[in-house]
Amino acid sequence: MTIVQSAVYEPLTEQKATALAVRLGLFRDGAPLLCREIGDGNLNLVFHIVDQETKQGIIIKQALPYAKVVGESWPLTLKRAVIESNALRTFASYVPQYVPNVYYSDESLAITVMEDLSHLQIARKGLIEGKTYPLLSRHIGEFIAKTAFYTSDFGMNQQEKKKLAQSFVNPELCKITEDLVFTDPFFDHDTNNFEDELRPDVEALWEDDRLRLEAAKLKRKFLTEADVLLHGDLHTGSIFASDDETKVIDPEFAFYGPIGFDLGQFFANLLLNALSRPESERRPLFDHIDQTWDVFTSVFSELWRTESVETYAATPGLLDEVLRQAFVDAVGFAGCEVIRRTIGLAHVADLDGIDQKVERLAAKRHALRLGRRLIVERAELAGTDGFRRLFVETER
Ligand code: SR1
Ligand code: MG
Protein backbone atom coordinates (compact mmCIF):
# COMPACT_ATOMS: atom_id res chain seq x y z
CA MET A 1 0.00 0.00 0.00
CA THR A 2 1.34 3.44 -0.91
CA ILE A 3 0.93 6.07 1.73
CA VAL A 4 0.57 9.50 0.16
CA GLN A 5 1.68 12.15 2.57
CA SER A 6 -0.18 15.37 2.03
CA ALA A 7 1.98 18.27 3.12
CA VAL A 8 -0.43 19.78 5.60
CA TYR A 9 1.13 22.55 7.64
CA GLU A 10 2.37 21.66 11.10
CA PRO A 11 5.21 23.23 13.04
CA LEU A 12 8.27 20.99 12.73
CA THR A 13 10.10 19.47 15.66
CA GLU A 14 13.80 18.56 15.56
CA GLN A 15 12.83 14.94 14.75
CA LYS A 16 10.43 15.94 11.99
CA ALA A 17 12.91 18.41 10.47
CA THR A 18 15.52 15.63 10.37
CA ALA A 19 13.06 13.20 8.75
CA LEU A 20 12.17 15.84 6.15
CA ALA A 21 15.84 16.43 5.29
CA VAL A 22 16.32 12.68 4.84
CA ARG A 23 13.15 12.42 2.72
CA LEU A 24 14.40 15.23 0.50
CA GLY A 25 17.66 13.36 -0.06
CA LEU A 26 19.75 16.23 1.29
CA PHE A 27 22.11 13.86 3.14
CA ARG A 28 23.77 10.60 2.16
CA ASP A 29 22.04 7.38 3.31
CA GLY A 30 22.63 6.53 6.96
CA ALA A 31 24.36 9.81 7.77
CA PRO A 32 24.49 10.45 11.54
CA LEU A 33 22.43 13.63 11.73
CA LEU A 34 22.19 16.08 14.60
CA CYS A 35 19.40 18.65 14.53
CA ARG A 36 18.97 21.68 16.78
CA GLU A 37 16.33 24.39 16.70
CA ILE A 38 18.38 27.60 16.84
CA GLY A 39 15.85 30.31 15.95
CA ASP A 40 16.45 33.39 18.08
CA GLY A 41 14.55 35.88 15.91
CA ASN A 42 11.09 37.30 16.44
CA LEU A 43 9.07 35.17 14.05
CA ASN A 44 10.30 31.75 12.87
CA LEU A 45 11.65 28.31 13.69
CA VAL A 46 15.18 27.62 12.40
CA PHE A 47 16.56 24.06 12.35
CA HIS A 48 20.27 23.42 11.90
CA ILE A 49 20.92 19.86 10.74
CA VAL A 50 24.49 18.57 10.52
CA ASP A 51 26.02 15.30 9.34
CA GLN A 52 28.23 14.52 12.34
CA GLU A 53 30.87 12.78 10.19
CA THR A 54 31.26 15.13 7.22
CA LYS A 55 30.22 18.23 9.22
CA GLN A 56 28.08 19.26 6.22
CA GLY A 57 24.90 21.03 7.28
CA ILE A 58 21.71 22.64 6.09
CA ILE A 59 19.20 25.08 7.50
CA ILE A 60 15.44 24.54 7.45
CA LYS A 61 13.58 27.72 8.23
CA GLN A 62 9.87 27.45 8.95
CA ALA A 63 7.37 30.26 9.38
CA LEU A 64 5.03 29.94 12.36
CA PRO A 65 1.40 31.04 11.93
CA TYR A 66 1.93 33.73 14.58
CA ALA A 67 4.60 36.21 15.68
CA LYS A 68 6.86 34.25 18.06
CA VAL A 69 7.96 37.46 19.82
CA VAL A 70 4.38 38.08 21.02
CA GLY A 71 2.73 34.64 20.93
CA GLU A 72 -0.27 32.98 19.32
CA SER A 73 -2.43 36.05 19.98
CA TRP A 74 -0.69 37.74 17.00
CA PRO A 75 -1.56 35.62 13.92
CA LEU A 76 0.76 36.05 10.96
CA THR A 77 0.56 34.79 7.38
CA LEU A 78 2.56 31.71 6.39
CA LYS A 79 2.89 33.23 2.91
CA ARG A 80 5.94 35.08 4.13
CA ALA A 81 7.92 31.86 3.61
CA VAL A 82 7.16 32.03 -0.13
CA ILE A 83 8.10 35.72 -0.21
CA GLU A 84 11.37 34.88 1.55
CA SER A 85 12.41 32.05 -0.77
CA ASN A 86 11.40 34.02 -3.87
CA ALA A 87 13.30 37.08 -2.64
CA LEU A 88 16.41 34.99 -1.97
CA ARG A 89 16.20 33.54 -5.47
CA THR A 90 15.63 36.97 -7.04
CA PHE A 91 18.54 38.51 -5.13
CA ALA A 92 20.70 35.51 -6.10
CA SER A 93 20.14 36.31 -9.76
CA TYR A 94 21.94 39.65 -9.21
CA VAL A 95 24.26 39.09 -6.25
CA PRO A 96 24.65 35.33 -5.59
CA GLN A 97 27.75 36.03 -3.50
CA TYR A 98 25.66 37.86 -0.86
CA VAL A 99 22.77 35.44 -0.22
CA PRO A 100 22.51 31.82 0.93
CA ASN A 101 21.78 29.13 -1.66
CA VAL A 102 18.17 27.95 -1.53
CA TYR A 103 17.99 24.17 -2.00
CA TYR A 104 14.25 23.68 -1.66
CA SER A 105 11.10 25.46 -0.59
CA ASP A 106 7.59 24.22 0.18
CA GLU A 107 4.68 26.62 0.38
CA SER A 108 2.31 24.36 2.34
CA LEU A 109 4.90 23.61 5.01
CA ALA A 110 6.07 27.27 4.89
CA ILE A 111 9.70 26.17 4.76
CA THR A 112 12.86 27.29 3.02
CA VAL A 113 15.77 24.85 3.00
CA MET A 114 19.06 26.63 2.49
CA GLU A 115 22.80 26.75 2.82
CA ASP A 116 24.30 26.40 6.29
CA LEU A 117 26.13 29.62 7.09
CA SER A 118 27.29 28.64 10.55
CA HIS A 119 30.92 29.40 9.66
CA LEU A 120 29.77 33.05 9.77
CA GLN A 121 28.36 35.07 12.66
CA ILE A 122 25.27 37.25 12.86
CA ALA A 123 26.71 40.74 12.33
CA ARG A 124 24.81 42.23 15.28
CA LYS A 125 26.38 39.69 17.67
CA GLY A 126 29.86 40.28 16.27
CA LEU A 127 29.51 44.06 16.38
CA ILE A 128 28.35 43.83 20.01
CA GLU A 129 31.52 41.82 20.75
CA GLY A 130 33.53 44.65 19.22
CA LYS A 131 34.24 43.11 15.82
CA THR A 132 34.47 45.51 12.89
CA TYR A 133 33.96 43.37 9.75
CA PRO A 134 36.10 45.46 7.36
CA LEU A 135 34.20 44.42 4.21
CA LEU A 136 30.67 44.57 5.62
CA SER A 137 29.76 47.97 4.18
CA ARG A 138 31.41 47.39 0.81
CA HIS A 139 29.35 44.22 0.44
CA ILE A 140 26.09 45.69 1.71
CA GLY A 141 26.52 48.80 -0.45
CA GLU A 142 26.93 46.57 -3.52
CA PHE A 143 24.06 44.30 -2.44
CA ILE A 144 21.66 47.25 -2.12
CA ALA A 145 22.87 48.99 -5.29
CA LYS A 146 22.54 45.94 -7.54
CA THR A 147 19.26 44.59 -6.16
CA ALA A 148 17.75 48.09 -6.24
CA PHE A 149 18.95 48.96 -9.74
CA TYR A 150 18.09 45.66 -11.41
CA THR A 151 14.58 45.53 -9.91
CA SER A 152 13.80 49.17 -10.73
CA ASP A 153 12.19 50.70 -13.82
CA PHE A 154 15.70 51.70 -14.89
CA GLY A 155 17.24 48.24 -14.66
CA MET A 156 14.55 45.89 -15.97
CA ASN A 157 11.75 45.71 -18.51
CA GLN A 158 9.06 47.96 -17.08
CA GLN A 159 6.21 45.55 -17.83
CA GLU A 160 8.14 42.72 -16.17
CA LYS A 161 8.83 44.97 -13.21
CA LYS A 162 5.10 45.42 -12.60
CA LYS A 163 4.62 41.64 -12.59
CA LEU A 164 7.56 41.17 -10.23
CA ALA A 165 6.18 43.87 -7.93
CA GLN A 166 2.81 42.05 -7.92
CA SER A 167 4.48 38.81 -6.82
CA PHE A 168 6.01 40.66 -3.87
CA VAL A 169 2.83 42.28 -2.56
CA ASN A 170 3.33 41.56 1.14
CA PRO A 171 0.54 43.36 3.05
CA GLU A 172 0.77 41.65 6.45
CA LEU A 173 4.52 42.00 6.83
CA CYS A 174 4.40 45.58 5.52
CA LYS A 175 1.74 46.33 8.12
CA ILE A 176 4.11 45.21 10.86
CA THR A 177 6.60 47.82 9.65
CA GLU A 178 3.91 50.45 9.11
CA ASP A 179 2.80 49.96 12.72
CA LEU A 180 6.00 49.13 14.60
CA VAL A 181 8.44 51.41 12.76
CA PHE A 182 6.33 54.31 11.52
CA THR A 183 3.32 54.64 13.84
CA ASP A 184 3.25 53.09 17.31
CA PRO A 185 6.47 54.66 18.68
CA PHE A 186 5.10 58.13 17.87
CA PHE A 187 1.88 57.56 19.82
CA ASP A 188 0.99 56.20 23.26
CA HIS A 189 0.39 52.72 21.86
CA ASP A 190 0.27 49.50 23.87
CA THR A 191 2.91 47.78 21.73
CA ASN A 192 5.52 50.25 23.01
CA ASN A 193 7.98 48.95 25.54
CA PHE A 194 10.40 51.13 27.50
CA GLU A 195 11.78 51.66 30.96
CA ASP A 196 9.67 53.83 33.31
CA GLU A 197 12.62 56.21 33.65
CA LEU A 198 12.32 57.06 29.93
CA ARG A 199 8.66 58.09 30.16
CA PRO A 200 9.32 61.87 30.26
CA ASP A 201 11.58 61.59 27.19
CA VAL A 202 9.04 59.43 25.35
CA GLU A 203 6.12 61.70 26.25
CA ALA A 204 8.09 64.63 24.85
CA LEU A 205 8.34 62.74 21.54
CA TRP A 206 4.61 62.04 21.55
CA GLU A 207 3.92 65.75 22.01
CA ASP A 208 6.29 66.83 19.26
CA ASP A 209 4.07 67.94 16.36
CA ARG A 210 6.99 68.61 14.03
CA LEU A 211 8.35 65.12 14.57
CA ARG A 212 4.94 63.53 14.09
CA LEU A 213 4.40 65.34 10.77
CA GLU A 214 7.80 64.21 9.44
CA ALA A 215 7.23 60.62 10.62
CA ALA A 216 3.86 60.72 8.81
CA LYS A 217 5.56 61.83 5.58
CA LEU A 218 8.05 58.97 5.84
CA LYS A 219 5.28 56.47 6.50
CA ARG A 220 3.43 57.76 3.42
CA LYS A 221 6.53 57.13 1.32
CA PHE A 222 6.77 53.60 2.68
CA LEU A 223 3.08 53.02 1.92
CA THR A 224 3.03 54.44 -1.59
CA GLU A 225 6.39 54.29 -3.40
CA ALA A 226 6.82 51.02 -5.32
CA ASP A 227 10.28 51.87 -6.59
CA VAL A 228 12.57 48.83 -6.07
CA LEU A 229 12.48 45.35 -4.54
CA LEU A 230 13.60 45.80 -0.95
CA HIS A 231 14.83 43.29 1.60
CA GLY A 232 12.47 45.11 3.95
CA ASP A 233 14.18 44.28 7.27
CA LEU A 234 17.87 44.89 6.63
CA HIS A 235 19.12 45.25 10.20
CA THR A 236 22.39 43.72 11.38
CA GLY A 237 20.52 40.66 12.70
CA SER A 238 19.62 39.87 9.06
CA ILE A 239 23.26 39.69 8.02
CA PHE A 240 25.81 36.91 8.49
CA ALA A 241 29.41 38.14 8.33
CA SER A 242 33.07 37.31 8.76
CA ASP A 243 36.15 39.35 7.94
CA ASP A 244 35.84 38.47 4.26
CA GLU A 245 32.29 37.24 3.63
CA THR A 246 28.81 38.75 3.96
CA LYS A 247 25.44 37.04 3.47
CA VAL A 248 22.05 38.70 3.70
CA ILE A 249 19.31 36.47 5.13
CA ASP A 250 15.65 36.66 6.21
CA PRO A 251 13.97 38.70 3.44
CA GLU A 252 10.45 37.73 4.53
CA PHE A 253 9.55 41.45 4.64
CA ALA A 254 10.53 41.88 0.97
CA PHE A 255 8.26 44.16 -1.09
CA TYR A 256 8.44 46.96 -3.62
CA GLY A 257 9.14 50.16 -1.72
CA PRO A 258 11.23 53.34 -1.58
CA ILE A 259 14.88 52.92 -2.55
CA GLY A 260 16.17 54.54 0.65
CA PHE A 261 14.51 52.08 3.03
CA ASP A 262 17.09 49.26 3.20
CA LEU A 263 19.89 51.84 3.36
CA GLY A 264 18.15 53.61 6.24
CA GLN A 265 17.60 50.42 8.24
CA PHE A 266 21.22 49.40 7.81
CA PHE A 267 22.51 52.88 8.79
CA ALA A 268 20.24 52.87 11.85
CA ASN A 269 21.50 49.54 13.11
CA LEU A 270 25.11 50.67 12.73
CA LEU A 271 24.16 53.76 14.75
CA LEU A 272 22.44 51.62 17.40
CA ASN A 273 25.68 49.71 17.78
CA ALA A 274 27.69 52.97 17.95
CA LEU A 275 25.32 54.14 20.70
CA SER A 276 26.33 51.11 22.77
CA ARG A 277 30.09 51.72 22.44
CA PRO A 278 32.49 54.09 24.18
CA GLU A 279 33.46 57.06 22.05
CA SER A 280 36.91 55.66 21.25
CA GLU A 281 35.37 52.57 19.57
CA ARG A 282 32.70 54.20 17.44
CA ARG A 283 34.72 55.14 14.40
CA PRO A 284 34.35 51.83 12.46
CA LEU A 285 30.57 52.23 12.55
CA PHE A 286 30.67 55.70 11.00
CA ASP A 287 33.24 54.51 8.47
CA HIS A 288 30.80 51.73 7.54
CA ILE A 289 28.05 54.29 6.97
CA ASP A 290 30.37 56.35 4.69
CA GLN A 291 31.50 53.27 2.81
CA THR A 292 27.98 51.85 2.35
CA TRP A 293 26.84 55.11 0.82
CA ASP A 294 29.97 55.52 -1.35
CA VAL A 295 29.78 51.98 -2.72
CA PHE A 296 26.02 52.20 -3.19
CA THR A 297 26.25 55.44 -5.18
CA SER A 298 29.20 54.37 -7.32
CA VAL A 299 27.78 50.91 -8.21
CA PHE A 300 24.26 52.26 -8.75
CA SER A 301 25.53 55.17 -10.88
CA GLU A 302 27.68 52.91 -13.04
CA LEU A 303 24.73 50.58 -13.69
CA TRP A 304 22.49 53.56 -14.41
CA ARG A 305 24.98 54.90 -16.98
CA THR A 306 25.74 51.58 -18.66
CA GLU A 307 22.63 49.39 -18.35
CA SER A 308 19.60 51.61 -18.00
CA VAL A 309 16.52 50.66 -20.05
CA GLU A 310 14.73 53.99 -19.52
CA THR A 311 14.98 56.71 -22.20
CA TYR A 312 15.20 59.48 -19.59
CA ALA A 313 18.17 57.90 -17.79
CA ALA A 314 20.66 60.03 -19.74
CA THR A 315 18.82 63.25 -18.87
CA PRO A 316 21.31 65.45 -17.01
CA GLY A 317 20.38 65.83 -13.36
CA LEU A 318 18.01 62.83 -13.04
CA LEU A 319 20.47 60.39 -11.47
CA ASP A 320 21.64 63.11 -9.05
CA GLU A 321 18.05 63.73 -8.03
CA VAL A 322 17.35 60.00 -7.51
CA LEU A 323 20.46 59.67 -5.31
CA ARG A 324 19.74 62.89 -3.40
CA GLN A 325 16.20 61.77 -2.59
CA ALA A 326 17.38 58.25 -1.68
CA PHE A 327 19.82 59.75 0.82
CA VAL A 328 17.32 62.12 2.42
CA ASP A 329 14.78 59.30 2.76
CA ALA A 330 17.41 56.89 4.12
CA VAL A 331 18.31 59.39 6.86
CA GLY A 332 14.64 59.75 7.85
CA PHE A 333 14.01 56.00 7.78
CA ALA A 334 17.13 55.54 9.90
CA GLY A 335 15.69 57.95 12.47
CA CYS A 336 12.42 55.97 12.66
CA GLU A 337 14.32 52.70 13.07
CA VAL A 338 16.55 54.12 15.84
CA ILE A 339 13.49 55.35 17.76
CA ARG A 340 11.45 52.18 17.34
CA ARG A 341 14.33 49.89 18.41
CA THR A 342 14.59 51.99 21.58
CA ILE A 343 10.97 52.34 22.71
CA GLY A 344 8.90 50.11 20.39
CA LEU A 345 8.00 46.43 20.50
CA ALA A 346 11.16 44.84 19.09
CA HIS A 347 14.35 46.06 20.73
CA VAL A 348 17.98 45.34 19.87
CA ALA A 349 20.59 43.65 22.03
CA ASP A 350 23.06 46.48 21.28
CA LEU A 351 21.11 48.79 23.63
CA ASP A 352 19.23 46.34 25.87
CA GLY A 353 22.48 44.49 26.55
CA ILE A 354 24.22 47.47 28.16
CA ASP A 355 24.76 46.10 31.68
CA GLN A 356 24.75 49.25 33.78
CA LYS A 357 21.28 50.75 34.00
CA VAL A 358 22.56 54.34 34.16
CA GLU A 359 24.58 53.85 30.99
CA ARG A 360 21.78 52.00 29.27
CA LEU A 361 19.29 54.76 29.96
CA ALA A 362 21.80 57.40 28.83
CA ALA A 363 22.37 55.52 25.55
CA LYS A 364 18.62 55.21 25.00
CA ARG A 365 18.03 58.91 25.66
CA HIS A 366 20.83 59.64 23.21
CA ALA A 367 19.11 57.31 20.69
CA LEU A 368 15.82 59.18 21.03
CA ARG A 369 17.47 62.58 20.52
CA LEU A 370 19.47 61.28 17.57
CA GLY A 371 16.47 59.53 15.96
CA ARG A 372 14.39 62.68 16.26
CA ARG A 373 17.03 64.91 14.65
CA LEU A 374 17.58 62.40 11.82
CA ILE A 375 13.88 62.54 11.03
CA VAL A 376 13.26 66.28 11.26
CA GLU A 377 16.60 67.41 9.79
CA ARG A 378 16.98 64.71 7.14
CA ALA A 379 17.01 67.18 4.25
CA GLU A 380 19.87 69.18 5.80
CA LEU A 381 22.41 66.43 6.42
CA ALA A 382 24.35 66.98 3.14
CA GLY A 383 26.32 63.72 3.24
CA THR A 384 27.19 60.87 5.58
CA ASP A 385 29.39 63.12 7.73
CA GLY A 386 26.09 64.52 8.97
CA PHE A 387 25.54 61.28 10.93
CA ARG A 388 28.71 61.97 12.95
CA ARG A 389 27.74 65.58 13.53
CA LEU A 390 24.22 64.76 14.76
CA PHE A 391 25.53 61.87 16.87
CA VAL A 392 27.90 64.22 18.70
CA GLU A 393 25.39 67.06 18.97
CA THR A 394 22.78 64.76 20.56
CA GLU A 395 25.18 63.15 23.04
CA ARG A 396 23.70 65.15 25.90
C1 SR1 B 1 6.52 41.22 15.30
S1 SR1 B 1 7.97 41.27 14.41
C2 SR1 B 1 9.00 42.46 15.11
C3 SR1 B 1 10.16 42.81 14.27
O1 SR1 B 1 10.96 41.67 14.00
C4 SR1 B 1 11.36 41.67 12.65
O2 SR1 B 1 12.70 41.35 12.51
C5 SR1 B 1 11.04 43.04 12.13
O3 SR1 B 1 12.09 43.95 12.34
C6 SR1 B 1 9.83 43.37 12.91
O4 SR1 B 1 9.54 44.74 12.93
MG1 MG C 1 14.02 38.65 10.48
mmCIF file of C-alpha atoms and ligand atoms in Angstrom, residues 41-43 67-70 74 76 173 176-177 180-181 232-235 238 250 252-253 265 337 340-341 345-347, ligand 1:
data_model
loop_
_atom_site.group_PDB
_atom_site.id
_atom_site.type_symbol
_atom_site.label_atom_id
_atom_site.label_comp_id
_atom_site.label_asym_id
_atom_site.label_seq_id
_atom_site.Cartn_x
_atom_site.Cartn_y
_atom_site.Cartn_z
ATOM 1 C CA GLY A 41 14.547 35.879 15.913
ATOM 2 C CA ASN A 42 11.090 37.298 16.438
ATOM 3 C CA LEU A 43 9.072 35.167 14.045
ATOM 4 C CA ALA A 67 4.603 36.208 15.681
ATOM 5 C CA LYS A 68 6.864 34.252 18.058
ATOM 6 C CA VAL A 69 7.956 37.457 19.825
ATOM 7 C CA VAL A 70 4.376 38.080 21.019
ATOM 8 C CA TRP A 74 -0.690 37.739 17.000
ATOM 9 C CA LEU A 76 0.760 36.051 10.955
ATOM 10 C CA LEU A 173 4.516 42.003 6.829
ATOM 11 C CA ILE A 176 4.108 45.215 10.861
ATOM 12 C CA THR A 177 6.604 47.824 9.653
ATOM 13 C CA LEU A 180 5.997 49.129 14.595
ATOM 14 C CA VAL A 181 8.437 51.410 12.755
ATOM 15 C CA GLY A 232 12.467 45.112 3.951
ATOM 16 C CA ASP A 233 14.183 44.280 7.269
ATOM 17 C CA LEU A 234 17.865 44.888 6.632
ATOM 18 C CA HIS A 235 19.121 45.246 10.196
ATOM 19 C CA SER A 238 19.616 39.868 9.062
ATOM 20 C CA ASP A 250 15.648 36.664 6.212
ATOM 21 C CA GLU A 252 10.453 37.725 4.526
ATOM 22 C CA PHE A 253 9.554 41.449 4.643
ATOM 23 C CA GLN A 265 17.604 50.424 8.244
ATOM 24 C CA GLU A 337 14.325 52.701 13.071
ATOM 25 C CA ARG A 340 11.446 52.177 17.340
ATOM 26 C CA ARG A 341 14.326 49.886 18.406
ATOM 27 C CA LEU A 345 7.996 46.434 20.498
ATOM 28 C CA ALA A 346 11.163 44.845 19.086
ATOM 29 C CA HIS A 347 14.355 46.058 20.729
HETATM 30 C C1 SR1 B 1 6.520 41.223 15.301
HETATM 31 S S1 SR1 B 1 7.970 41.265 14.406
HETATM 32 C C2 SR1 B 1 9.004 42.463 15.113
HETATM 33 C C3 SR1 B 1 10.161 42.810 14.274
HETATM 34 O O1 SR1 B 1 10.959 41.666 14.001
HETATM 35 C C4 SR1 B 1 11.361 41.665 12.653
HETATM 36 O O2 SR1 B 1 12.702 41.351 12.508
HETATM 37 C C5 SR1 B 1 11.037 43.040 12.126
HETATM 38 O O3 SR1 B 1 12.092 43.948 12.336
HETATM 39 C C6 SR1 B 1 9.832 43.374 12.908
HETATM 40 O O4 SR1 B 1 9.544 44.745 12.934
#
